[in-house]
Short mmCIF file of N, CA and C in Angstrom, two decimals:
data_model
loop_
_atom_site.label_atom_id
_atom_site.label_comp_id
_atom_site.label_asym_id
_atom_site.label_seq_id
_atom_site.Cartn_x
_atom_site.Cartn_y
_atom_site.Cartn_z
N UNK Q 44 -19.92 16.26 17.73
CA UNK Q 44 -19.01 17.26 17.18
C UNK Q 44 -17.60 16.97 17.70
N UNK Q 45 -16.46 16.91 17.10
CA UNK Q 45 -15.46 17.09 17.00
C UNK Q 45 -14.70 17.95 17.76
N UNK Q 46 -13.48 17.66 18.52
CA UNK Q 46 -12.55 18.70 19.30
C UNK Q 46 -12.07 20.07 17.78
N UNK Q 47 -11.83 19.21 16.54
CA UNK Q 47 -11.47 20.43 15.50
C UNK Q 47 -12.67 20.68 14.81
N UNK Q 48 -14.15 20.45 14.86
CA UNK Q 48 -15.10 20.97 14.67
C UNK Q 48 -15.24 22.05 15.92
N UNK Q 49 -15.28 22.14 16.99
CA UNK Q 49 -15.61 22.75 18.03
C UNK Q 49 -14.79 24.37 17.74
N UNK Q 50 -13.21 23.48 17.98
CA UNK Q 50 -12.18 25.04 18.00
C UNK Q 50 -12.55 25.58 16.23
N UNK Q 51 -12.88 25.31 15.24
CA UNK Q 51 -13.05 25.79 13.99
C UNK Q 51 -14.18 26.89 14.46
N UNK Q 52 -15.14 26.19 15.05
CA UNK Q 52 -16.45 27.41 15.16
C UNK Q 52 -16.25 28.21 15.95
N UNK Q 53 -15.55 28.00 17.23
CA UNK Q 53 -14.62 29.02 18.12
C UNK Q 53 -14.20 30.07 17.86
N UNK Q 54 -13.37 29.69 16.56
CA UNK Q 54 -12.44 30.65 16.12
C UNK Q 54 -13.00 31.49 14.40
N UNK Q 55 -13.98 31.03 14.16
CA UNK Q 55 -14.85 31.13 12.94
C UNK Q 55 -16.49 31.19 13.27
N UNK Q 56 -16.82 31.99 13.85
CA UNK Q 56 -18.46 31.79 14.51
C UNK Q 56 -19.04 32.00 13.50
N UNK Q 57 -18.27 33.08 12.21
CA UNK Q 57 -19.37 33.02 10.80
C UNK Q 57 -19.06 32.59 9.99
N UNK Q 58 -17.97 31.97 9.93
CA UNK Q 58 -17.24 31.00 8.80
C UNK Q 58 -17.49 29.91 8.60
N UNK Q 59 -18.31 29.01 8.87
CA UNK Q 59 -17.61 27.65 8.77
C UNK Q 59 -18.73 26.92 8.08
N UNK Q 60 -18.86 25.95 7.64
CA UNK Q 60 -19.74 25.17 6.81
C UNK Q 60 -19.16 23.84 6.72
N UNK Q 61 -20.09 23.11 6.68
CA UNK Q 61 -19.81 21.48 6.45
C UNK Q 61 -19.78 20.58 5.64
N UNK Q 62 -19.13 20.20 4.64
CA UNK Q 62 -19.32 19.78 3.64
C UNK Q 62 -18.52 18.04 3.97
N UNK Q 63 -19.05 17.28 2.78
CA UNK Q 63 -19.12 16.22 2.27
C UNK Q 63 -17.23 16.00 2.09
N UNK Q 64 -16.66 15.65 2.83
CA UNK Q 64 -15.10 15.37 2.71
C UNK Q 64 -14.34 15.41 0.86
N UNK Q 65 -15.54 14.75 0.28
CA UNK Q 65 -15.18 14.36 -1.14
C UNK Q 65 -15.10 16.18 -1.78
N UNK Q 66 -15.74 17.17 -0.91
CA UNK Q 66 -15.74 17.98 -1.60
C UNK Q 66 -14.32 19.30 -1.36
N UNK Q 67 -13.81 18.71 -0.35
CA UNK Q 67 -12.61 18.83 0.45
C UNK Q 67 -10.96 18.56 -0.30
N UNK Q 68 -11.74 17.34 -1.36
CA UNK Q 68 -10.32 16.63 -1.72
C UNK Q 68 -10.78 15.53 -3.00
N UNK Q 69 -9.33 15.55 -3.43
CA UNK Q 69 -9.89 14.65 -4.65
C UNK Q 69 -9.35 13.19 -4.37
N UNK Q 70 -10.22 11.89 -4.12
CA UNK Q 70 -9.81 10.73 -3.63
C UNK Q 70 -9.38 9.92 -5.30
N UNK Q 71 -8.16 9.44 -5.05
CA UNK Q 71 -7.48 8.97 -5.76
C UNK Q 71 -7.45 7.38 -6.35
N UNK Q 72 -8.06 7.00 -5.68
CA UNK Q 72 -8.00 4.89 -4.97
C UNK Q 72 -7.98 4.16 -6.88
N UNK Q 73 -8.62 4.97 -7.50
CA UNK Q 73 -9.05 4.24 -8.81
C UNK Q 73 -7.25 4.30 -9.78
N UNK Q 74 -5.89 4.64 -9.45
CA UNK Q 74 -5.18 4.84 -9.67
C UNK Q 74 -4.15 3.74 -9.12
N UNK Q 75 -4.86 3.44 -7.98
CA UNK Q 75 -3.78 2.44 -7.26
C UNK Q 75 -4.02 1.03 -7.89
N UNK Q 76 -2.65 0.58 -7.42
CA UNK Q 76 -2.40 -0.89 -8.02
C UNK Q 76 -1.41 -2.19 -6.97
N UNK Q 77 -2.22 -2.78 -6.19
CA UNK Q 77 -1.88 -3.54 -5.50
C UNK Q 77 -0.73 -4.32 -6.40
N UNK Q 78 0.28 -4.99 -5.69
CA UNK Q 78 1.41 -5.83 -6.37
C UNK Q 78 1.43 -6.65 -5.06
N UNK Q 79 1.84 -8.22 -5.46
CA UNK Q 79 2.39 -9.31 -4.35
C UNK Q 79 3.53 -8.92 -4.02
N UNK Q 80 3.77 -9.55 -2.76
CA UNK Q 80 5.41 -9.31 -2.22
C UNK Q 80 6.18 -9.82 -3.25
N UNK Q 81 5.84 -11.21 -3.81
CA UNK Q 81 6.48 -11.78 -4.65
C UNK Q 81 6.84 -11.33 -5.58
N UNK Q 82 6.15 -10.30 -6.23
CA UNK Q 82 6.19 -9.64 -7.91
C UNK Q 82 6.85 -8.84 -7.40
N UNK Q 83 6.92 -7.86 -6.51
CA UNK Q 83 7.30 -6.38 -6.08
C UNK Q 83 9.26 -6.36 -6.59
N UNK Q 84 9.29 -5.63 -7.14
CA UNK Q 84 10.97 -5.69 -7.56
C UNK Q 84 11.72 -4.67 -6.66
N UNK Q 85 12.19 -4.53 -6.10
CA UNK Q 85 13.13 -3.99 -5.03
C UNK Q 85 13.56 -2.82 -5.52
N UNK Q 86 13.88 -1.50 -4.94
CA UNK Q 86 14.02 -0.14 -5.24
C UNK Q 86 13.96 1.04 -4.56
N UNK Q 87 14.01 1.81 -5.06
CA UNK Q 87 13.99 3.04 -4.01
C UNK Q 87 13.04 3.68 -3.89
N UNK Q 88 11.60 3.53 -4.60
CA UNK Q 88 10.36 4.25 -4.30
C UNK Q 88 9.46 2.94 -2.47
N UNK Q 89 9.77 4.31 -2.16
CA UNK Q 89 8.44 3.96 -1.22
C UNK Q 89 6.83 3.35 -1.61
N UNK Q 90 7.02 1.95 -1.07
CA UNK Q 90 5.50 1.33 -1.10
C UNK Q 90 4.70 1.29 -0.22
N UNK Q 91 3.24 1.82 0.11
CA UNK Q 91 2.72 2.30 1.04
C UNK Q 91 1.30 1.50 1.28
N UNK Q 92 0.94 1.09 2.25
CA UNK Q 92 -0.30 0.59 2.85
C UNK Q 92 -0.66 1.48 3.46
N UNK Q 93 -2.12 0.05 4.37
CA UNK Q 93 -2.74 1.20 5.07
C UNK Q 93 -1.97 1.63 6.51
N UNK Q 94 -0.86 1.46 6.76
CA UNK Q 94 -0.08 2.22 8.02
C UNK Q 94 1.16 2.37 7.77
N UNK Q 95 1.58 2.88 6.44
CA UNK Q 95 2.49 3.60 6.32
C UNK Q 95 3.32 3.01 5.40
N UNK Q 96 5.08 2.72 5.05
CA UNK Q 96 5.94 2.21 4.21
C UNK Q 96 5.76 0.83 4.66
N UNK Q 97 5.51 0.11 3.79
CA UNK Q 97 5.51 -1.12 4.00
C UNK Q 97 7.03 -2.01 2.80
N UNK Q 98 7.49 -1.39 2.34
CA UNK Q 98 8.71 -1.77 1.42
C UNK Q 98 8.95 -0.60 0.47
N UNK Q 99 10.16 -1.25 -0.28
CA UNK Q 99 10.25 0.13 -1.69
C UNK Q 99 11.02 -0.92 -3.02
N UNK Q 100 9.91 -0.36 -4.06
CA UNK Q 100 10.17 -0.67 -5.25
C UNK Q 100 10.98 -0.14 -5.83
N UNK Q 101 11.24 -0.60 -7.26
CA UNK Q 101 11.39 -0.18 -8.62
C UNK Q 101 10.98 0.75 -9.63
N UNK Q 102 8.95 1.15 -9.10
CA UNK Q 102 8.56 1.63 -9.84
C UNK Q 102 7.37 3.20 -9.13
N UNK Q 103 6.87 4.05 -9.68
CA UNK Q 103 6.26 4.64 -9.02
C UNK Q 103 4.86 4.61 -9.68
N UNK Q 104 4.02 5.01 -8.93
CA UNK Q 104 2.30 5.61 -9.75
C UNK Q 104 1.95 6.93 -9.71
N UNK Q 105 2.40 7.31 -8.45
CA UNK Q 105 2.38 9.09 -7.71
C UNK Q 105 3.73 9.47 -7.71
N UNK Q 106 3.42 10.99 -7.89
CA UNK Q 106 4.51 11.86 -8.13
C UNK Q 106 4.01 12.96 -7.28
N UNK Q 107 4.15 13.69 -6.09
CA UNK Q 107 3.60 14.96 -5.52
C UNK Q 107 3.65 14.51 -3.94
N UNK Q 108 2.61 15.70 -3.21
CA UNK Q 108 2.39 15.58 -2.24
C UNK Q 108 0.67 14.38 -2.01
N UNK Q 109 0.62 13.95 -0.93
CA UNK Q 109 -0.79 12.88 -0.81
C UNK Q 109 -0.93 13.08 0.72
N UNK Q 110 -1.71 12.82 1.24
CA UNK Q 110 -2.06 12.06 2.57
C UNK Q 110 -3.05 10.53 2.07
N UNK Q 111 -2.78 9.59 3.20
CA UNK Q 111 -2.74 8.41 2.71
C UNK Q 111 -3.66 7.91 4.15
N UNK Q 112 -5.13 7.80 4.11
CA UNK Q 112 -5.90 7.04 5.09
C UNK Q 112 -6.10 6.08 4.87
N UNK Q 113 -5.64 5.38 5.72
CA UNK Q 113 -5.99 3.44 5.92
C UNK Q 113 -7.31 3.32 5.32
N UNK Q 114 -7.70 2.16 4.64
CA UNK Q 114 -8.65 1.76 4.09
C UNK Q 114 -9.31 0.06 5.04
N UNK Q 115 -8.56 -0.55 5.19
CA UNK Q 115 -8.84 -1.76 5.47
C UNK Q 115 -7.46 -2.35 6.62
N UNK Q 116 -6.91 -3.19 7.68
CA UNK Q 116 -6.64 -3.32 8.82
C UNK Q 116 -6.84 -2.59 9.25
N UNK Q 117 -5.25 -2.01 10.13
CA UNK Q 117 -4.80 -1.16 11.20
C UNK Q 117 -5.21 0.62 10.35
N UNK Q 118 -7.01 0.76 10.87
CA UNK Q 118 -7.25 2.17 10.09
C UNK Q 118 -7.58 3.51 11.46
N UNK Q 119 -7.47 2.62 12.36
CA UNK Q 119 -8.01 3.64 13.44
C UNK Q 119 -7.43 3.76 14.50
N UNK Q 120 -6.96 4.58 15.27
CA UNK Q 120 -6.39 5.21 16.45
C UNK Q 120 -7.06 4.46 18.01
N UNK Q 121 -6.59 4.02 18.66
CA UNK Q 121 -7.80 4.34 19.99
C UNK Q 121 -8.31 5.24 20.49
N UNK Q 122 -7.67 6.57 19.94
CA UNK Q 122 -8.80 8.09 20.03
C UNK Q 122 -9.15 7.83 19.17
N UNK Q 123 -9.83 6.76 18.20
CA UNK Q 123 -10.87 7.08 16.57
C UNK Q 123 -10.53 8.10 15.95
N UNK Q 124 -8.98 8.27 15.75
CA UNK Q 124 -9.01 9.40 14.51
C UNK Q 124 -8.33 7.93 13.85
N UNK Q 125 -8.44 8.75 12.47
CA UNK Q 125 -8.15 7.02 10.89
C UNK Q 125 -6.47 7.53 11.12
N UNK Q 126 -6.05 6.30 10.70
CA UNK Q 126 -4.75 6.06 10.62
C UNK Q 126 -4.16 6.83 9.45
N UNK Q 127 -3.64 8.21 9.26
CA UNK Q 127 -3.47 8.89 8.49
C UNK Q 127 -1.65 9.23 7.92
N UNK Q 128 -1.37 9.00 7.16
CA UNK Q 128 0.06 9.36 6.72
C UNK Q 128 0.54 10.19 5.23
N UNK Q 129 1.32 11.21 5.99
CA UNK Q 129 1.63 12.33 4.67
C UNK Q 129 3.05 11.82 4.06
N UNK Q 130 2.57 11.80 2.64
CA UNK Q 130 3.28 11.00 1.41
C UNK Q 130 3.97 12.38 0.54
N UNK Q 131 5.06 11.88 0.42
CA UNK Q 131 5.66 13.07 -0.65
C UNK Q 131 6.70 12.16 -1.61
N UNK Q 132 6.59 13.11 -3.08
CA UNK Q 132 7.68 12.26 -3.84
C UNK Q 132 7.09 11.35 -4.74
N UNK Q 133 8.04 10.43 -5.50
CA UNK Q 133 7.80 9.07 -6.21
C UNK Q 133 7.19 8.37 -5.27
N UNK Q 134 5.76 7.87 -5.32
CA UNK Q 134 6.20 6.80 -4.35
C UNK Q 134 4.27 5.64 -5.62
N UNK Q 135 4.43 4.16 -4.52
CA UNK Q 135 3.50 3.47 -5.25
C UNK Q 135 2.47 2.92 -3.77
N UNK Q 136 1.40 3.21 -3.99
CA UNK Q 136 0.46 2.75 -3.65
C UNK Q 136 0.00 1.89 -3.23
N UNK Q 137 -0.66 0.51 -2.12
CA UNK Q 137 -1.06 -0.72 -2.69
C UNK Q 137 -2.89 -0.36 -2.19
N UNK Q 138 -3.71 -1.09 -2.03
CA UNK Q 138 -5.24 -0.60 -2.48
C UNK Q 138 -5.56 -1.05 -0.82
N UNK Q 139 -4.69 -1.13 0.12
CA UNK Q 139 -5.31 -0.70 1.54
C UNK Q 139 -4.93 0.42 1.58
N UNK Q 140 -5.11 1.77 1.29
CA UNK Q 140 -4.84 3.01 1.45
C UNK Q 140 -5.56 4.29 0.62
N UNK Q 141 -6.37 5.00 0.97
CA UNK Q 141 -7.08 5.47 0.41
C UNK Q 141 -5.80 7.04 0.00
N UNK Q 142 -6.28 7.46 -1.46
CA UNK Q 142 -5.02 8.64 -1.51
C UNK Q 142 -5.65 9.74 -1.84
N UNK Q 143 -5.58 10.75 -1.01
CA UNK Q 143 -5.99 12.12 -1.22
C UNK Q 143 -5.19 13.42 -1.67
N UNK Q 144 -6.01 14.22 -2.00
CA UNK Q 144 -5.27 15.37 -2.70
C UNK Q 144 -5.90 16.62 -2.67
N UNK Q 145 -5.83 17.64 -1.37
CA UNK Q 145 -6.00 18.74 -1.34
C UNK Q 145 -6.70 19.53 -2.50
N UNK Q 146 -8.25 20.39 -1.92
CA UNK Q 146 -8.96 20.90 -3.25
C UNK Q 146 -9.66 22.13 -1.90
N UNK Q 147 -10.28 23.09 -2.95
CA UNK Q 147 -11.22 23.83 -2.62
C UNK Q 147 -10.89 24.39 -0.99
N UNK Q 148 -9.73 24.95 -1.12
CA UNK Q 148 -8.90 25.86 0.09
C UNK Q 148 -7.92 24.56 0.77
N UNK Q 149 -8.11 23.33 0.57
CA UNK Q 149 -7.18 22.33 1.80
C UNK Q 149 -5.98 22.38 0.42
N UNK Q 150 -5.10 22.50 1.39
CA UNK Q 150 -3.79 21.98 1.19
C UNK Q 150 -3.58 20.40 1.70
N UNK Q 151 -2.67 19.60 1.05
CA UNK Q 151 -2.18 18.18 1.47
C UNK Q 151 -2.27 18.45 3.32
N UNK Q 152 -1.30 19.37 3.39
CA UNK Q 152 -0.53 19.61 4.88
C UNK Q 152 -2.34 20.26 6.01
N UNK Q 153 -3.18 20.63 5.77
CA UNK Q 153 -4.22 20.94 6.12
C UNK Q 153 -5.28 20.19 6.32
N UNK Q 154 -5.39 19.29 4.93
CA UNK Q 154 -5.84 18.04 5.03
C UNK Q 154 -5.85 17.17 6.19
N UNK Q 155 -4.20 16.59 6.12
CA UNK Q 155 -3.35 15.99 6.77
C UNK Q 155 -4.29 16.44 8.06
N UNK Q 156 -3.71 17.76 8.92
CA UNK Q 156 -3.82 17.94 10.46
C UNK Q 156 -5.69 17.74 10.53
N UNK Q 157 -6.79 18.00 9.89
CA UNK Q 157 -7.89 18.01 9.57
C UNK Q 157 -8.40 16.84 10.16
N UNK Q 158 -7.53 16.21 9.49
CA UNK Q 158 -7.97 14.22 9.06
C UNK Q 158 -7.71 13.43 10.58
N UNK Q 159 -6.04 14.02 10.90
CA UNK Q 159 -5.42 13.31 12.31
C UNK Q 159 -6.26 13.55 14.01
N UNK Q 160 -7.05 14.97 13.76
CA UNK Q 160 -7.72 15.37 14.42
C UNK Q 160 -9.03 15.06 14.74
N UNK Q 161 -9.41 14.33 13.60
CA UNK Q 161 -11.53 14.07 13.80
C UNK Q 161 -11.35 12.63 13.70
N UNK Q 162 -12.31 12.37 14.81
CA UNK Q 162 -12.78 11.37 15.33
C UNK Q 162 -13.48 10.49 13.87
N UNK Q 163 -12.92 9.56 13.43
CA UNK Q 163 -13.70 8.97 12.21
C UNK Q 163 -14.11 7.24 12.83
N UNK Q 164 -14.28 6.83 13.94
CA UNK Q 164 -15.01 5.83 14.27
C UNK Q 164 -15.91 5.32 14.02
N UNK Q 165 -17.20 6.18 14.02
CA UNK Q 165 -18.52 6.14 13.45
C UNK Q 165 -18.53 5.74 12.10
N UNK Q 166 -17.71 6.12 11.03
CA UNK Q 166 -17.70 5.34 9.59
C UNK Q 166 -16.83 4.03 9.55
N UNK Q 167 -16.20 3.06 10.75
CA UNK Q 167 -15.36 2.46 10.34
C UNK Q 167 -16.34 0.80 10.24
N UNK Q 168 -16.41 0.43 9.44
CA UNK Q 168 -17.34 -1.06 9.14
C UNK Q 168 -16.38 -2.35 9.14
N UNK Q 169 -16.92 -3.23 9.84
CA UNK Q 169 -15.91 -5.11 9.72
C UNK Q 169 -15.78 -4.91 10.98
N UNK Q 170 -16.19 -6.29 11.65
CA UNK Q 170 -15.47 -6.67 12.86
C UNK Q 170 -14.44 -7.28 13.00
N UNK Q 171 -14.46 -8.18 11.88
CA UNK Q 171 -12.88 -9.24 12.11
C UNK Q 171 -11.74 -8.00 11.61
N UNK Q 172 -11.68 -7.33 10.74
CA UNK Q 172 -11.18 -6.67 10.08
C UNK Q 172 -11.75 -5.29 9.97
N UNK Q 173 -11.53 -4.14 10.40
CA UNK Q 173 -11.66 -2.60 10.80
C UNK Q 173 -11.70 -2.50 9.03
N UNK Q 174 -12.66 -1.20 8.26
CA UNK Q 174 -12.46 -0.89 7.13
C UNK Q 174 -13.04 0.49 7.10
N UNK Q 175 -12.31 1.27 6.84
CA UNK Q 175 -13.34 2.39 6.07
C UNK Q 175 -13.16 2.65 4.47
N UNK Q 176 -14.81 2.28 4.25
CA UNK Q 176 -14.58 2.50 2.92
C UNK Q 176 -15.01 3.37 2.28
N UNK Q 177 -14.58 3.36 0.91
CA UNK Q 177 -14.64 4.78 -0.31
C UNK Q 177 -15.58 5.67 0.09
N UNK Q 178 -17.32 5.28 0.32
CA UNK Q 178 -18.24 5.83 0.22
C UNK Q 178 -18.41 6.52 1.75
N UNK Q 179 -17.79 5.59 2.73
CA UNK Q 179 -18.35 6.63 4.07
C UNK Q 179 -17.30 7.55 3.83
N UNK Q 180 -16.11 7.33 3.27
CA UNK Q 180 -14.89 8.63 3.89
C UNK Q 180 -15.53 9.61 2.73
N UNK Q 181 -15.52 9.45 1.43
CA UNK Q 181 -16.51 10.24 0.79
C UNK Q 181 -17.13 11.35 1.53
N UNK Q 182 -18.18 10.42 2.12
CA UNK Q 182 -19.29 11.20 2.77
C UNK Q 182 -19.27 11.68 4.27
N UNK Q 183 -17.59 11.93 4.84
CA UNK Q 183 -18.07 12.09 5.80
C UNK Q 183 -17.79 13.38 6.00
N UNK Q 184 -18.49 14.01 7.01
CA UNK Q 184 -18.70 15.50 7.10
C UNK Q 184 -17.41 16.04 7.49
N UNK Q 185 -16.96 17.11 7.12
CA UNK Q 185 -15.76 17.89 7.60
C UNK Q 185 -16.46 19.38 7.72
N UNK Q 186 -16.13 19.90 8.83
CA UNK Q 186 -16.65 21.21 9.13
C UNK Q 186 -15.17 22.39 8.64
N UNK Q 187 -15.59 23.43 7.95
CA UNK Q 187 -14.37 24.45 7.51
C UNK Q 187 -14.88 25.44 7.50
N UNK Q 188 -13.75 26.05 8.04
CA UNK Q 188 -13.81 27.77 8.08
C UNK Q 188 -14.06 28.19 6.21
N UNK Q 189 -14.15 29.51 6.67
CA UNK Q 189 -14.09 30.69 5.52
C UNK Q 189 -13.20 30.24 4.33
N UNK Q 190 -13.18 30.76 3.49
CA UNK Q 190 -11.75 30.24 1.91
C UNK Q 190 -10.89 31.23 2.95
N UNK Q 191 -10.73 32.71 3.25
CA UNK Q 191 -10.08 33.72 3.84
C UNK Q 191 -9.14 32.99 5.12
N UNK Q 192 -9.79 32.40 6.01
CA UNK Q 192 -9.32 31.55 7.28
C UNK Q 192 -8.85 30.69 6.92
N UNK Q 193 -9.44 29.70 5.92
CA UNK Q 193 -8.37 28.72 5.40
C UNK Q 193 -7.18 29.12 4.77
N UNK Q 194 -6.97 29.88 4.14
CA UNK Q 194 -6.02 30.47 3.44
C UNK Q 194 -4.43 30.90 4.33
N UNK Q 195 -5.37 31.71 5.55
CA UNK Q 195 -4.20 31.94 6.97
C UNK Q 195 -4.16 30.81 7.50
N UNK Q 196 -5.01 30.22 7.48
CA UNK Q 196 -4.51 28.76 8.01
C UNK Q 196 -3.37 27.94 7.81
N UNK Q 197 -3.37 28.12 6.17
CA UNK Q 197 -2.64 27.16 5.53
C UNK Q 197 -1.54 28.03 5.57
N UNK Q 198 -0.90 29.06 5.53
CA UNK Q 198 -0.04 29.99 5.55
C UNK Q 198 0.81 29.68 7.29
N UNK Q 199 -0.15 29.86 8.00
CA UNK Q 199 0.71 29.26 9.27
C UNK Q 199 1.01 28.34 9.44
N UNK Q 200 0.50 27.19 9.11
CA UNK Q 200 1.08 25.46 8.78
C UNK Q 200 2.20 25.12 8.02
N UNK Q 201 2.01 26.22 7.11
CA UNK Q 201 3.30 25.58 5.34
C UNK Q 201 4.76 25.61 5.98
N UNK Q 202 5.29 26.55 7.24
CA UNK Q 202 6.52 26.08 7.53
C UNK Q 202 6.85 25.05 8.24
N UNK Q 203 5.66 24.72 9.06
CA UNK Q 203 6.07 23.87 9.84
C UNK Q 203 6.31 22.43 8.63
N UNK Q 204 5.15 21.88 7.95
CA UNK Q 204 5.33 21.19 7.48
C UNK Q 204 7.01 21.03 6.18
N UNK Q 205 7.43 22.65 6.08
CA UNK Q 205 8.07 23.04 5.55
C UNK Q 205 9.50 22.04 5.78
N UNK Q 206 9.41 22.64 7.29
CA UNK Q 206 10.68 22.07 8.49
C UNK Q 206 10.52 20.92 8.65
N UNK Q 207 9.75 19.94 8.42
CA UNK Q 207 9.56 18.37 8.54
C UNK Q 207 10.15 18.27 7.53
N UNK Q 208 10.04 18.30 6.90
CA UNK Q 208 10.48 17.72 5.29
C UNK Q 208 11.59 18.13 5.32
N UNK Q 209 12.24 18.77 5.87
CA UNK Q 209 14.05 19.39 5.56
C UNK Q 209 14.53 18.30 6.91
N UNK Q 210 14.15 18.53 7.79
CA UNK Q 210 14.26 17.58 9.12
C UNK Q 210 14.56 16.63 8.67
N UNK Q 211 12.94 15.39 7.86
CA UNK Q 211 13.43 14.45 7.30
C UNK Q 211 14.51 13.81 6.30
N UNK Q 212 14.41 14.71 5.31
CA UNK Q 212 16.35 14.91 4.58
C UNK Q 212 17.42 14.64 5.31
N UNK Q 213 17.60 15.40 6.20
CA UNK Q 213 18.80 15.83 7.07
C UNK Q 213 19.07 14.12 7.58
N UNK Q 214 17.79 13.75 7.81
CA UNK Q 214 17.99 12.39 8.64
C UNK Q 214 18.09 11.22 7.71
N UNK Q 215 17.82 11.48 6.91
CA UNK Q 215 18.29 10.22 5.69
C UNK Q 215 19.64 10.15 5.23
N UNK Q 216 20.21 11.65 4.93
CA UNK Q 216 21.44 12.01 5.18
C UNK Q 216 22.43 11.09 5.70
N UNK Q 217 21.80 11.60 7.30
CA UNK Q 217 22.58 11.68 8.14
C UNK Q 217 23.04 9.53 8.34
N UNK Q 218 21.45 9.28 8.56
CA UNK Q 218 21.53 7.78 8.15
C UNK Q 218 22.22 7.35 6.68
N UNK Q 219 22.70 7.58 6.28
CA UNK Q 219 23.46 6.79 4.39
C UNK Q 219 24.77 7.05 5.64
N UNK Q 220 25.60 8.53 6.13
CA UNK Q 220 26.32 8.62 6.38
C UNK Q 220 27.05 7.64 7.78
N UNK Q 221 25.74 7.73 8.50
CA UNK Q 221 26.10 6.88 9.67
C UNK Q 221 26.50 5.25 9.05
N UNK Q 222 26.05 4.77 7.63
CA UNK Q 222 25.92 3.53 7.36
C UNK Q 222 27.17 3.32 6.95
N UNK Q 223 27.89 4.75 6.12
CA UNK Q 223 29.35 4.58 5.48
C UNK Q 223 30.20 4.29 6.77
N UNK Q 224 30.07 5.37 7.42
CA UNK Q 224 31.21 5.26 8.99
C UNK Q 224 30.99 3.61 9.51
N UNK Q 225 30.18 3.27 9.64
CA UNK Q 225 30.28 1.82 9.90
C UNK Q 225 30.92 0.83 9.83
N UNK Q 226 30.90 0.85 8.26
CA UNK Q 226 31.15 -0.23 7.26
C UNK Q 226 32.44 0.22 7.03
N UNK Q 227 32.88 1.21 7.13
CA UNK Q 227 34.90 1.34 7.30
C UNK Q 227 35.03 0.94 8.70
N UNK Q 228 34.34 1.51 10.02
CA UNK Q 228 35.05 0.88 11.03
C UNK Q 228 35.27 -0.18 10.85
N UNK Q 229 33.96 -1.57 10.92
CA UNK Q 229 34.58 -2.79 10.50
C UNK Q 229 35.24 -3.26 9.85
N UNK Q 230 35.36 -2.68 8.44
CA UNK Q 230 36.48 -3.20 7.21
C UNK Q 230 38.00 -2.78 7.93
#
């Protein structure tokens, strides 16, 4: 059992039930479309693997919020939680990255803390190469409170994740601006 299986039943002694992850979220992977470095045309959408932006295109596939678990390399933590990253916006895909989408009380942002928290070692297969694939993350158990608890759950999370996302703005911002001041000092 899990440190967020444990505090869930803690805090939910009649709530909670375990279900099949797939029933948690809708996995996306049959949407994605790997591209070579070579083909990839240069742009402003974020291109994403399995550990995060790996470049940015021209073009997008997703439009919304995602969380994005490594599929194949760098997929696991040395605490064995999967290498997990929350995606917002245009962005494109490549097929080391498994893409999820909040269902049946999870929000993206719920998901997300859910996912970063449980130990997923036990499903990860390849020795030369770490993989978790479609069918174990599918199948692997996630323990959840009540629809009611999830619901306050997700209600106390939505600002924080709220404030990341304005945070992150501010800092892209702030970076274009730091890039202008630059480029006049030197000129």
């Amino acid at each position: 059992m899990t440190k967020i299986d444990e505090l869930i039943q803690e805090l939910c002694p009649d709530g909670v039930e375990t279900f099949p992850l797939e029933e948690c979220c809708n996995i996306l992977d049959k949407k994605r479309k790997p591209v070579t470095k070579n083909s990839r045309e240069k742009g402003e959408y974020p291109y994403y693997g399995a550990n995060g932006v790996q470049d940015y295109v021209s073009d997008y596939i997703f439009n919304g919020k995602f969380v994005l678990v490594g599929e194949d390399g760098s997929v696991i933590t040395k605490s064995g939680t999967p290498v997990v990253t929350w995606a917002e916006g245009k962005i494109w895909v490549n097929n080391h990255a498994h893409i999820l989408k909040g269902k049946a009380g999870f929000n993206e942002d719920s998901l997300y803390l859910f996912l970063a928290n449980t130990n997923m070692a036990p499903i990860v297969t390849g020795a030369a190469q770490p993989k978790i694939n479609q069918a174990n993350l599918k199948n692997f158990p996630i323990t959840t409170p009540d629809s009611e608890t999830m619901l306050k759950f997700n209600n106390i999370i939505q600002p924080f994740f709220d404030q990341r996302l304005t945070n992150e703005s501010e800092i892209k911002k702030l970076e274009a601006l730091q890039s202008l001041l630059l480029t006049r000092l030197v000129d």
